[in-house]
Coordinates of C-alpha atoms in Angstrom, one line a residue:
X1 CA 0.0 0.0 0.0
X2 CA 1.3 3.3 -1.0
X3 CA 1.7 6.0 1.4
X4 CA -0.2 9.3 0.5
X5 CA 1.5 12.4 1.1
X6 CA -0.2 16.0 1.3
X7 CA 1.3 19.7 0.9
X8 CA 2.0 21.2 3.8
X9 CA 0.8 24.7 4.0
X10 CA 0.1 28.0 6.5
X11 CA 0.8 24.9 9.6
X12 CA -1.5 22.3 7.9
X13 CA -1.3 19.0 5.5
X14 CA -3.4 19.9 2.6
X15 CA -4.0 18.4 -0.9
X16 CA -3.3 19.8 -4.4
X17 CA -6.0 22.2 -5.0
X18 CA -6.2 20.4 -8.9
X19 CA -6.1 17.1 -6.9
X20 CA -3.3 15.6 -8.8
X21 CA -0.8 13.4 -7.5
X22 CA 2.8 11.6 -8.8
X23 CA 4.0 8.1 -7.5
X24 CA 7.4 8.3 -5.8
X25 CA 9.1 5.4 -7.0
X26 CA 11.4 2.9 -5.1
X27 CA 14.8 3.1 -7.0
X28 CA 15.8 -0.2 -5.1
X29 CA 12.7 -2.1 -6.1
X30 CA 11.3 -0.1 -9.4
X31 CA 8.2 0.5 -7.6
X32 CA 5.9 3.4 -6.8
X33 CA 5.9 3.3 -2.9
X34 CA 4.3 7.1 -2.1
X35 CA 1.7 9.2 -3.9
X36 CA 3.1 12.6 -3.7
X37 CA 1.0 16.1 -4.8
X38 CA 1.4 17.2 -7.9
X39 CA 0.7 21.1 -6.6
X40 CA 0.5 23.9 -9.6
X41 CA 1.2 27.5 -9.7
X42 CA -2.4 28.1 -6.9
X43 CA -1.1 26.3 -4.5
X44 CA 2.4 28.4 -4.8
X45 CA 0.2 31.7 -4.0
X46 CA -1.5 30.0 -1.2
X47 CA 2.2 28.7 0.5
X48 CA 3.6 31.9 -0.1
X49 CA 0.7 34.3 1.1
X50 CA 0.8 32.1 4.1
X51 CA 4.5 33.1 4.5
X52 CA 3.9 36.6 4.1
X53 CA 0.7 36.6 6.3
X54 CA 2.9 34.8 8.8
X55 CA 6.2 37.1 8.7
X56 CA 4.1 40.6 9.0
X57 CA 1.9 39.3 11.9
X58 CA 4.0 37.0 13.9
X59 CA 7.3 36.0 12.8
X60 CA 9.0 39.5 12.4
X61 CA 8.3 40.4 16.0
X62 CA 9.5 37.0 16.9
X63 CA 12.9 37.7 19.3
X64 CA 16.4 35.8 18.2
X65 CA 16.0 34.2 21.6
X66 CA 13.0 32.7 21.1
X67 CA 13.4 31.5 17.3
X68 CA 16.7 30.4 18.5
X69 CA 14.8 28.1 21.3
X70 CA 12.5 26.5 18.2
X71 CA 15.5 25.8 15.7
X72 CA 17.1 23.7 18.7
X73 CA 13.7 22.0 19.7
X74 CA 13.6 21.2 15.9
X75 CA 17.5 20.3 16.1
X76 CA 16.7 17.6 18.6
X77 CA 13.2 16.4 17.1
X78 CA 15.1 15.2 14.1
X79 CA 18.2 14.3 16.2
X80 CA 15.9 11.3 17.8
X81 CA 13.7 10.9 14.2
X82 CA 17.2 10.2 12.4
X83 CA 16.8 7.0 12.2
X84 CA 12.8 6.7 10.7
X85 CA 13.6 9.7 8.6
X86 CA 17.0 7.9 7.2
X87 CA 14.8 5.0 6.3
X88 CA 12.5 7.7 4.5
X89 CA 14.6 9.2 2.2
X90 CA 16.8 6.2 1.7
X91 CA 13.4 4.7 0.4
X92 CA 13.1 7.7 -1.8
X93 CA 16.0 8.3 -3.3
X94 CA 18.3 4.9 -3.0
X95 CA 21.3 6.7 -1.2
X96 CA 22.6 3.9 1.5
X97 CA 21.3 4.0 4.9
X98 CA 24.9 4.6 6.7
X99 CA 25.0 7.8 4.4
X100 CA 21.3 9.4 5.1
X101 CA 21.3 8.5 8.9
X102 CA 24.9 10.9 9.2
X103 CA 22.9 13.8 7.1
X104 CA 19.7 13.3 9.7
X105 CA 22.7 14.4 12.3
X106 CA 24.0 17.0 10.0
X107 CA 20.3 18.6 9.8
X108 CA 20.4 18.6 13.7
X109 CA 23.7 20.2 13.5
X110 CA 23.3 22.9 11.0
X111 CA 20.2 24.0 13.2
X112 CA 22.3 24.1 16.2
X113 CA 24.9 26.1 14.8
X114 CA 22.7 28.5 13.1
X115 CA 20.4 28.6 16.2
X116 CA 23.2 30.3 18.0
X117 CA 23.5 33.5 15.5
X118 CA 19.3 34.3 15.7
X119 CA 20.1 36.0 18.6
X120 CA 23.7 37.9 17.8
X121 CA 22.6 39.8 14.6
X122 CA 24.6 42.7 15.8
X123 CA 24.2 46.0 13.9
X124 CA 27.1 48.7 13.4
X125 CA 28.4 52.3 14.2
X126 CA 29.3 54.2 11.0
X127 CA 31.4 56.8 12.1
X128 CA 31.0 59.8 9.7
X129 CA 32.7 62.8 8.7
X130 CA 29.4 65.1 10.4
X131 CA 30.1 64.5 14.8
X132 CA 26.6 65.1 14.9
X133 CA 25.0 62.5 12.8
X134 CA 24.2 59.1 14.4
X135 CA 24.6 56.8 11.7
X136 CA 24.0 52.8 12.2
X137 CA 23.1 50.3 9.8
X138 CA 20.7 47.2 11.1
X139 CA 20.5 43.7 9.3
X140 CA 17.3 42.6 8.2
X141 CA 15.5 39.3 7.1
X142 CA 14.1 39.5 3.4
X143 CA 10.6 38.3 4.4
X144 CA 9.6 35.0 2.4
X145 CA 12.4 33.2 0.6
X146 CA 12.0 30.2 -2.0
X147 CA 14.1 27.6 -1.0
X148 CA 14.4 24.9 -3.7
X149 CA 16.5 21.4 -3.4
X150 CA 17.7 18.6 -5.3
X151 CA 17.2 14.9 -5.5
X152 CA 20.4 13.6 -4.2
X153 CA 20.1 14.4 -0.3
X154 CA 16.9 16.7 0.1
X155 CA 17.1 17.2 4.0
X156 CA 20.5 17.7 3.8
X157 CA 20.7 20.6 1.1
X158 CA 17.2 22.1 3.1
X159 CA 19.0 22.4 6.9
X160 CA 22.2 24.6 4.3
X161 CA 18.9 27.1 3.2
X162 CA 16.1 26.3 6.1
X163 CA 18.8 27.0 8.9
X164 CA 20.2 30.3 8.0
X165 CA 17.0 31.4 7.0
X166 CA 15.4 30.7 10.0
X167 CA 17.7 31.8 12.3
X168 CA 17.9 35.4 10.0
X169 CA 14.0 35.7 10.5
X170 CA 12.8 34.7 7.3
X171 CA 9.6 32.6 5.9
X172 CA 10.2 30.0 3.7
X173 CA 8.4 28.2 0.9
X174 CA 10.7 25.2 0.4
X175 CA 9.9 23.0 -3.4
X176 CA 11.7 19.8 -3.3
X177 CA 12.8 17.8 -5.8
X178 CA 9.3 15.8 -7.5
X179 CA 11.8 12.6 -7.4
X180 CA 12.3 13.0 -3.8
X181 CA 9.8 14.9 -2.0
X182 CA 8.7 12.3 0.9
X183 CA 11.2 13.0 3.5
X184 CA 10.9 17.0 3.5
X185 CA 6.8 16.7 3.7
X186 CA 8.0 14.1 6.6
X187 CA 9.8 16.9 8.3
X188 CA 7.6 19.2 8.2
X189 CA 5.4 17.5 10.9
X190 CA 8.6 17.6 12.6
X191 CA 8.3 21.9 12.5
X192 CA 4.7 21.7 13.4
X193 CA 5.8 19.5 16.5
X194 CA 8.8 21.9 17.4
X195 CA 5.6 24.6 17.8
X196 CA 6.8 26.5 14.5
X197 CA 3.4 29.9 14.6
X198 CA 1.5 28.4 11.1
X199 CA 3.0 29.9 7.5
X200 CA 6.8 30.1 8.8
X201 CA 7.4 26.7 6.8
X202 CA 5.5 25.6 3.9
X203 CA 6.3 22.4 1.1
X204 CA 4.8 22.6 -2.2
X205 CA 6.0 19.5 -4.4
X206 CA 5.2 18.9 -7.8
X207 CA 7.3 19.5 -10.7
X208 CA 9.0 22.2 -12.8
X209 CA 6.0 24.7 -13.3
X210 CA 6.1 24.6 -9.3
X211 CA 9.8 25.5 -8.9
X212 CA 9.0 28.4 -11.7
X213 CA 5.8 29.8 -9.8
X214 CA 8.0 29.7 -6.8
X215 CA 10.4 31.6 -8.2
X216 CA 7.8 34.3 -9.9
X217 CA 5.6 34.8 -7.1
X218 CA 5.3 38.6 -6.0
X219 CA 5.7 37.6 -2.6
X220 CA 9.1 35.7 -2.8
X221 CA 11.9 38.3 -2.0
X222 CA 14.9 35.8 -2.1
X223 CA 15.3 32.5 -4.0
X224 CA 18.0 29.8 -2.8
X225 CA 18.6 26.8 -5.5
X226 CA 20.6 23.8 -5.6
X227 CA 20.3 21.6 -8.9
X228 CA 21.4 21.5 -12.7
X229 CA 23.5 24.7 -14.0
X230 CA 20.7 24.3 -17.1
X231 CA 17.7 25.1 -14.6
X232 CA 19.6 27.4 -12.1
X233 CA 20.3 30.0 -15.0
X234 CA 16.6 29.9 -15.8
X235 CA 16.1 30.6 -12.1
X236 CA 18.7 33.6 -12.3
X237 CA 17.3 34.7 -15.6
X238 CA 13.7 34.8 -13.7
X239 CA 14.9 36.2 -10.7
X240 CA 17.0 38.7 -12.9
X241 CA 13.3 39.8 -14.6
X242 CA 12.0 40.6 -10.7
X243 CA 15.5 42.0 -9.8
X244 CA 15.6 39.7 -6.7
X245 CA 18.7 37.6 -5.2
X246 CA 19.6 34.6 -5.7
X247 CA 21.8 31.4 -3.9
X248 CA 23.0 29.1 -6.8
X249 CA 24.7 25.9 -5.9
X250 CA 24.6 24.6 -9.0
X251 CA 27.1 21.2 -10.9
X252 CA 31.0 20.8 -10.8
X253 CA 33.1 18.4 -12.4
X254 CA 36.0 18.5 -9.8
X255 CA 39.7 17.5 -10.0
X256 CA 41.0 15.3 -7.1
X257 CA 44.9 15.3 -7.8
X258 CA 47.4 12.7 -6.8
X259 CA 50.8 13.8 -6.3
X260 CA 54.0 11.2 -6.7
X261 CA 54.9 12.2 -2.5
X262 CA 51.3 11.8 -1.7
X263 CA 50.2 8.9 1.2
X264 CA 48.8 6.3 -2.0
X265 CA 47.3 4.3 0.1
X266 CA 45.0 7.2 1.9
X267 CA 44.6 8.8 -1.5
X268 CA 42.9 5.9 -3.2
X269 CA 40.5 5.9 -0.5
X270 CA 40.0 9.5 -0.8
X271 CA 39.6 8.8 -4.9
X272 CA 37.0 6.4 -4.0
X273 CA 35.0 8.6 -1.3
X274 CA 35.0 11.0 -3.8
X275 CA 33.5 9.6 -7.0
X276 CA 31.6 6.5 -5.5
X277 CA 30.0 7.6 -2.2
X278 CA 26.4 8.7 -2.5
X279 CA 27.0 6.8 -6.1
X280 CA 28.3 9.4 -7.5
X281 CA 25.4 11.9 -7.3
X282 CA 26.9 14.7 -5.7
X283 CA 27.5 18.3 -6.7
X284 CA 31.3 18.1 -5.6
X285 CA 32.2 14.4 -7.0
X286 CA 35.3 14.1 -7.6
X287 CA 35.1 12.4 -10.8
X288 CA 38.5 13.8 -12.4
X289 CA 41.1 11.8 -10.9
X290 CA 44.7 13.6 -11.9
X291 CA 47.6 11.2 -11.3
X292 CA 51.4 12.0 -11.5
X293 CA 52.9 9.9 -13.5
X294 CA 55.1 8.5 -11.7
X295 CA 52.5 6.7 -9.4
X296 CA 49.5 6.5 -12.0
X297 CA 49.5 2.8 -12.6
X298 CA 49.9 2.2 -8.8
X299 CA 46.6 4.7 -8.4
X300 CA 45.0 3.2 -10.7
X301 CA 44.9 -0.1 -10.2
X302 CA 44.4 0.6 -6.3
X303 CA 41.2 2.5 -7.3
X304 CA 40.0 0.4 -10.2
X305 CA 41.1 -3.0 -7.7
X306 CA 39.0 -1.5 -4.9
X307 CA 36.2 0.0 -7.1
X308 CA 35.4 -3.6 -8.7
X309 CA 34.5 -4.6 -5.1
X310 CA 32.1 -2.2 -3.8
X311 CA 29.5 -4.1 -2.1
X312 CA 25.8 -2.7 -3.7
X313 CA 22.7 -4.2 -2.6
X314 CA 19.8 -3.2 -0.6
X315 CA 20.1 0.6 0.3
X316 CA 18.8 -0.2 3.7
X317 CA 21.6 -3.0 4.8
X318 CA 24.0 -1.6 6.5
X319 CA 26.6 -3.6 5.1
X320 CA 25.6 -1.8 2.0
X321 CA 28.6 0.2 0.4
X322 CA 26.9 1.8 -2.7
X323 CA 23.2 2.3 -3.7
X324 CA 21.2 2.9 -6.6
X325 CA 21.0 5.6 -9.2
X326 CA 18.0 8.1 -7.3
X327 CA 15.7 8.2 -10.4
X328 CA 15.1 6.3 -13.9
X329 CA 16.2 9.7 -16.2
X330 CA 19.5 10.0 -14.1
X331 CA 19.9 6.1 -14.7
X332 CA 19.7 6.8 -18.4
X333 CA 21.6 9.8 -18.6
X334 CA 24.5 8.1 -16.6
X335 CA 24.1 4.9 -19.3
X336 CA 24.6 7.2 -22.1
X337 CA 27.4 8.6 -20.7
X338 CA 29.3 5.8 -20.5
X339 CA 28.0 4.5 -23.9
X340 CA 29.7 7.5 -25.3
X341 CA 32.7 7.6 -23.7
X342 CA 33.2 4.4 -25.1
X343 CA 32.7 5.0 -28.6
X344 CA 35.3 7.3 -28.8
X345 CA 37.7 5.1 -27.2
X346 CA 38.1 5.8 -23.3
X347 CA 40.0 2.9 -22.1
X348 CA 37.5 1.2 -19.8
X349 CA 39.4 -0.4 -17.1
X350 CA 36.2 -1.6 -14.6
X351 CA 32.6 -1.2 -14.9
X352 CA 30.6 0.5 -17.3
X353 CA 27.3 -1.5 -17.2
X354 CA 24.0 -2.0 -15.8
X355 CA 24.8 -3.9 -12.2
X356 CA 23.0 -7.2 -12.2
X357 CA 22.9 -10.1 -9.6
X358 CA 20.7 -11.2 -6.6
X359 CA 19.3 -8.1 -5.5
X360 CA 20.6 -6.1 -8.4
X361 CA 17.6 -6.8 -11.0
X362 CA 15.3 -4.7 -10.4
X363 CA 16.8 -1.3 -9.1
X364 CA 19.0 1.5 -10.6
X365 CA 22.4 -0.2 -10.2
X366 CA 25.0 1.1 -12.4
X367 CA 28.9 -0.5 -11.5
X368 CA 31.8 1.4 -10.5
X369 CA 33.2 2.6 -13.5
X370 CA 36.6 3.7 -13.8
X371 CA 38.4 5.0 -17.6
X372 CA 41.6 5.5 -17.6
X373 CA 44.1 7.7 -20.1
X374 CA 40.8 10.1 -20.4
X375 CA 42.0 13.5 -22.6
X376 CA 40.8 16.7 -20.2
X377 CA 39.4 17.9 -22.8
X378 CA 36.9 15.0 -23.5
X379 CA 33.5 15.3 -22.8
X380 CA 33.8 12.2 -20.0
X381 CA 36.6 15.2 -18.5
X382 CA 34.2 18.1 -19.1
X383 CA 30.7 17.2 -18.5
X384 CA 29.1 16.3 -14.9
X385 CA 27.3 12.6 -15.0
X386 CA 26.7 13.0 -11.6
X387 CA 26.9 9.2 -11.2
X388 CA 29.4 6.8 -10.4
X389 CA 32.1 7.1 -13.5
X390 CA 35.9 8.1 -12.6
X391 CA 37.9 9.7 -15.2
X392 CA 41.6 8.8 -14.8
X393 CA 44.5 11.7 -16.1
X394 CA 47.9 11.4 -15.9
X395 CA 50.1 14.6 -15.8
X396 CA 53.5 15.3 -15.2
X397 CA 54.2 18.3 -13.5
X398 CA 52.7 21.1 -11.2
X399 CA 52.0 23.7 -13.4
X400 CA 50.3 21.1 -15.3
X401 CA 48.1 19.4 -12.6
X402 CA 47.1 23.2 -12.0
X403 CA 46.4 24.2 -15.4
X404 CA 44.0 20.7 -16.4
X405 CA 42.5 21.1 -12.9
X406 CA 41.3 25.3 -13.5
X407 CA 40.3 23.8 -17.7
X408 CA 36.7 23.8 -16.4
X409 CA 33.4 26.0 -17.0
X410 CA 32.9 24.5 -13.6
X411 CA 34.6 25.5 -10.3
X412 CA 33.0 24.0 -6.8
X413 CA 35.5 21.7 -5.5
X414 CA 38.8 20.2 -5.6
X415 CA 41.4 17.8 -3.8
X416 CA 44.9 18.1 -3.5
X417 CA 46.8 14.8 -2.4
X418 CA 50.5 15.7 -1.3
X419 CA 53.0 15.5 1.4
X420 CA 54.6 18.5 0.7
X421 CA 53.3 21.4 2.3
X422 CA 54.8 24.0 0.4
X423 CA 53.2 22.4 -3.0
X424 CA 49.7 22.1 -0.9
X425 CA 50.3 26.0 -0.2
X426 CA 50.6 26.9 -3.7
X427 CA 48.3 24.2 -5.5
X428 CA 45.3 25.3 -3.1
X429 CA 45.8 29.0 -3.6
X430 CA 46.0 28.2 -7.3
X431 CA 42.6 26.2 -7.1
X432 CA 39.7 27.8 -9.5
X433 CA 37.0 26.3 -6.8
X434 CA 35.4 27.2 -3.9
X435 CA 36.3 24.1 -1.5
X436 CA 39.9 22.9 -1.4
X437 CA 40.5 19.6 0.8
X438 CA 43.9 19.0 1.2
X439 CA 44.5 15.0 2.0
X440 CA 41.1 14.0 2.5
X441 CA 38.1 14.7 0.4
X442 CA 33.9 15.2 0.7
X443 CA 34.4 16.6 3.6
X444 CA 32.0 19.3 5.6
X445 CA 31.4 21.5 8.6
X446 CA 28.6 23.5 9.1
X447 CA 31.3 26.4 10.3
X448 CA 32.7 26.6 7.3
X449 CA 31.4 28.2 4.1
X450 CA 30.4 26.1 0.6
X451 CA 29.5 27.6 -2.6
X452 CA 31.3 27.6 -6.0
X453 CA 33.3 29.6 -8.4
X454 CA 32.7 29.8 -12.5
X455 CA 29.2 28.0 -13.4
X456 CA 29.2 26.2 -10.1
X457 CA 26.7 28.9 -8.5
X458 CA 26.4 32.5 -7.4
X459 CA 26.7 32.8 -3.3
X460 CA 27.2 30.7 -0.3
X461 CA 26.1 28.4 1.9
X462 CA 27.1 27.4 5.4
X463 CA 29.2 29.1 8.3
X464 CA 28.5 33.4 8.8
X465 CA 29.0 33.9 4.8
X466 CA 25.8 31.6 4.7
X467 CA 23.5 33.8 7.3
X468 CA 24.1 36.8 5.1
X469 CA 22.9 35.7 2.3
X470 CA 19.2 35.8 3.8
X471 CA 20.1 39.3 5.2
X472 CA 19.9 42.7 3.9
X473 CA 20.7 45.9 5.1
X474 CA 19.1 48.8 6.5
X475 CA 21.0 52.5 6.8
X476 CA 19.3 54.6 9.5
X477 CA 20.8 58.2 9.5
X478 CA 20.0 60.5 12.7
X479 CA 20.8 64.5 12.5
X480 CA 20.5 65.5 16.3
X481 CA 22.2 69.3 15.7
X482 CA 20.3 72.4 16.2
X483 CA 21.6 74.0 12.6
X484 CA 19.6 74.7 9.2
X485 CA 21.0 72.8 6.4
X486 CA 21.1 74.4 2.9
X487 CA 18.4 72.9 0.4
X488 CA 20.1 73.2 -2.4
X489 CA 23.1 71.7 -1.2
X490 CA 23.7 67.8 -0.5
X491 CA 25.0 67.5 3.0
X492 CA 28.1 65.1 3.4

């Protein structure tokens, strides 16, 4: 029996005003297991006039102390949930259950840490040139924000927008992914429980049209986005239209480069964290391996040994290493990915094929696929497939690791895998991307800030930089002399 999900909107579970509905299929099993609400662009206006109705009469009076006391209550609702909501989104989306039961931990956390700013959103003294002109400037929630996620880890990429948001005084309207909205319409129960006042948090699911009402409501003052660079520049170029801001975190295709002094043994494991955890589907993969020479049959054969081993299987086991593909489209897309890269002769070393075998049949399995000799500028170097295919590069010096590594549209992440510190010094600084891990790799922190350069995305997200971006300013300029000014005459 499938579960039926409703919207949730102005603190209430509420059906698709056009009635329709969408299966949520089982990427494990190839089976609808949830009915989710196909919303359209009436229930956008009802979500978002909630949001405003509840920002002008409630939440904008609403102290940092006390919406600092709800994001904790929230923080440890989903805290003791993680498990049932793990099992949720797992369900949803395929991702193994070790994997979503850490990012339930890391919602907890990024409400925690952000819980403890709602209440420190200091102002500032402007000295001016005029001793008797009080000048201060205040910071200021938007009002209602869009937030709008991705399919890959939906609660995860909603704490980076919900908690910063929250904490800065905002409203949201959040619009998940239509291929994995059952674990954000779980949460919100979870904000209803935490005694949320009705219209802070809204869900509207459904598909694209959704997402682009969200984004062209009147209401909406800020949009956040993570997803495909094709739909985010449609998002900017919307937003652009209603001159309001946006938060892109958008694709990368990032380098993870081996040098010959580098700890080989903790490097292939960083390789494989990098391109075959979460399968592959995530923004900062690192699915350009870049080898020195000198060690690149050792690295390769260490990652391609290792890769040809991952144990897949049921998403849910624990013992399970890699899970499925999230959705059937990105199963394709992946396929024909591979299928290319092929044809024009990448040297396939493992993989490259549907995954079959007990277990296997019926879900999105693609194996670990690792080419190696791959050209940088090949389309299996240049394009995201945000899935689990490693491109292998061999380079030779330095200057050369750095200049393959910055020949990308794309600039979000990149590793750098040395023993030398003065090479990590300059390598790093040299990076065109926005996160540099240095001996590890898909790594995070809620302190620290993530967003990318080039056509990775506009903004960020996490640590101080990430409050801001739901914050705007306010100048407040106070004349207390006793003089007449000239009229005619601007006074600076």
């Amino acid at each position: 029996m499938t579960k039926q999900y409703q919207l949730f909107i102005d603190g209430q579970y509420v059906p698709a005003s056009n009635g329709r509905t969408m299966p949520s299929v089982n990427p494990y099993t190839g089976e609808a297991w949830a009915s989710i609400p196909d919303a359209d662009a009436a229930d956008v206006e009802r979500a978002v006039a909630a949001a405003g109705r509840a920002y002008q009469s409630v939440w904008r009076n609403t102290s940092g102390v006390a919406r600092a006391a709800l994001m904790n209550k929230l923080a440890g609702l989903i805290e003791a949930q993680a498990e049932r909501m793990s099992i949720i989104e797992t369900t949803d989306n395929g991702k193994v259950i070790r994997e979503t039961s850490s990012q339930m931990k890391w919602v907890g956390r990024q409400l925690r840490f952000f819980a403890g700013y709602a209440d420190k959103l200091y102002g500032q003294h402007v000295p001016l040139d005029q001793p008797d002109t009080l000048d201060y400037v205040m910071y200021e929630p938007y009002g209602v924000v869009g937030l709008i996620t991705a399919w890959n880890s939906p609660l995860s990429l909603l704490a980076n927008k919900l908690a910063p948001a929250l904490a800065a005084g905002n409203c949201v309207v959040v619009k998940p992914s239509e291929h994995a909205s059952a674990s954000t319409l779980e949460f919100a129960a979870l904000v209803q429980e935490a005694g949320f006042p009705a219209g802070v948090f809204n869900v509207v699911t459904g598909g694209a049209q959704v997402g682009q009402a969200l984004v062209d409501a009147r209401g909406v003052s800020r949009v956040s986005f993570t997803g495909s660079p094709g739909v985010g520049r449609e998002i900017a170029a919307a937003a652009g239209r209603r001159l309001i801001p946006v938060t892109l975190e958008l694709g990368g295709k990032s380098p993870n480069i081996i040098f010959d002094d580098a700890d080989i043994g903790k490097a292939v494991i960083g390789a494989l964290a990098g391109i075959f955890g979460a399968t592959g589907q995530t923004c900062v993969a690192g699915s350009r391996l870049l080898v020195q020479r000198g060690v690149y049959e050792e690295v390769l054969q260490g990652v391609a040994g290792r890769a040809a081993k991952i144990r897949m299987g049921d998403p849910l086991d624990p013992q399970t290493e890699m899970g499925t593909v999230a959705n059937e489209p990105q199963f394709k897309r992946i396929l024909g990915s591979i299928e290319r890269a092929q044809q024009v002769g990448a040297r396939l070393v493992t993989g490259g094929r549907r995954a079959t075998g007990p277990g296997l049949d019926k879900g999105y399995f693609i194996e670990p696929t690792v080419f190696a000799d791959v050209s940088n500028d090949s389309e299996l170097a240049q394009e995201e497939i945000f899935g689990p295919v490693l491109a292998v590069i061999p380079f030779d010096t330095e200057e050369q690791a750095i200049a393959m590594a910055n020949d990308s549209r794309y600039g979000l992440a990149a590793g750098i895998w040395s023993r030398d510190i003065n090479r990590v010094m300059r390598v790093s600084r040299a990076m065109q991307a926005g996160s540099v891990w240095v001996n590890t790799y898909r790594a995070l922190a809620a302190q620290a800030p993530f967003g990318g350069f080039k056509e990775s995305g506009i903004g960020r997200e996490r640590g101080e930089v990430g409050l801001h971006e739901y914050l705007t300013t306010r100048n407040v300029m106070i004349d207390f002399s006793n003089t007449e000014r000239d009229p005619f005459a601007i006074k600076n």
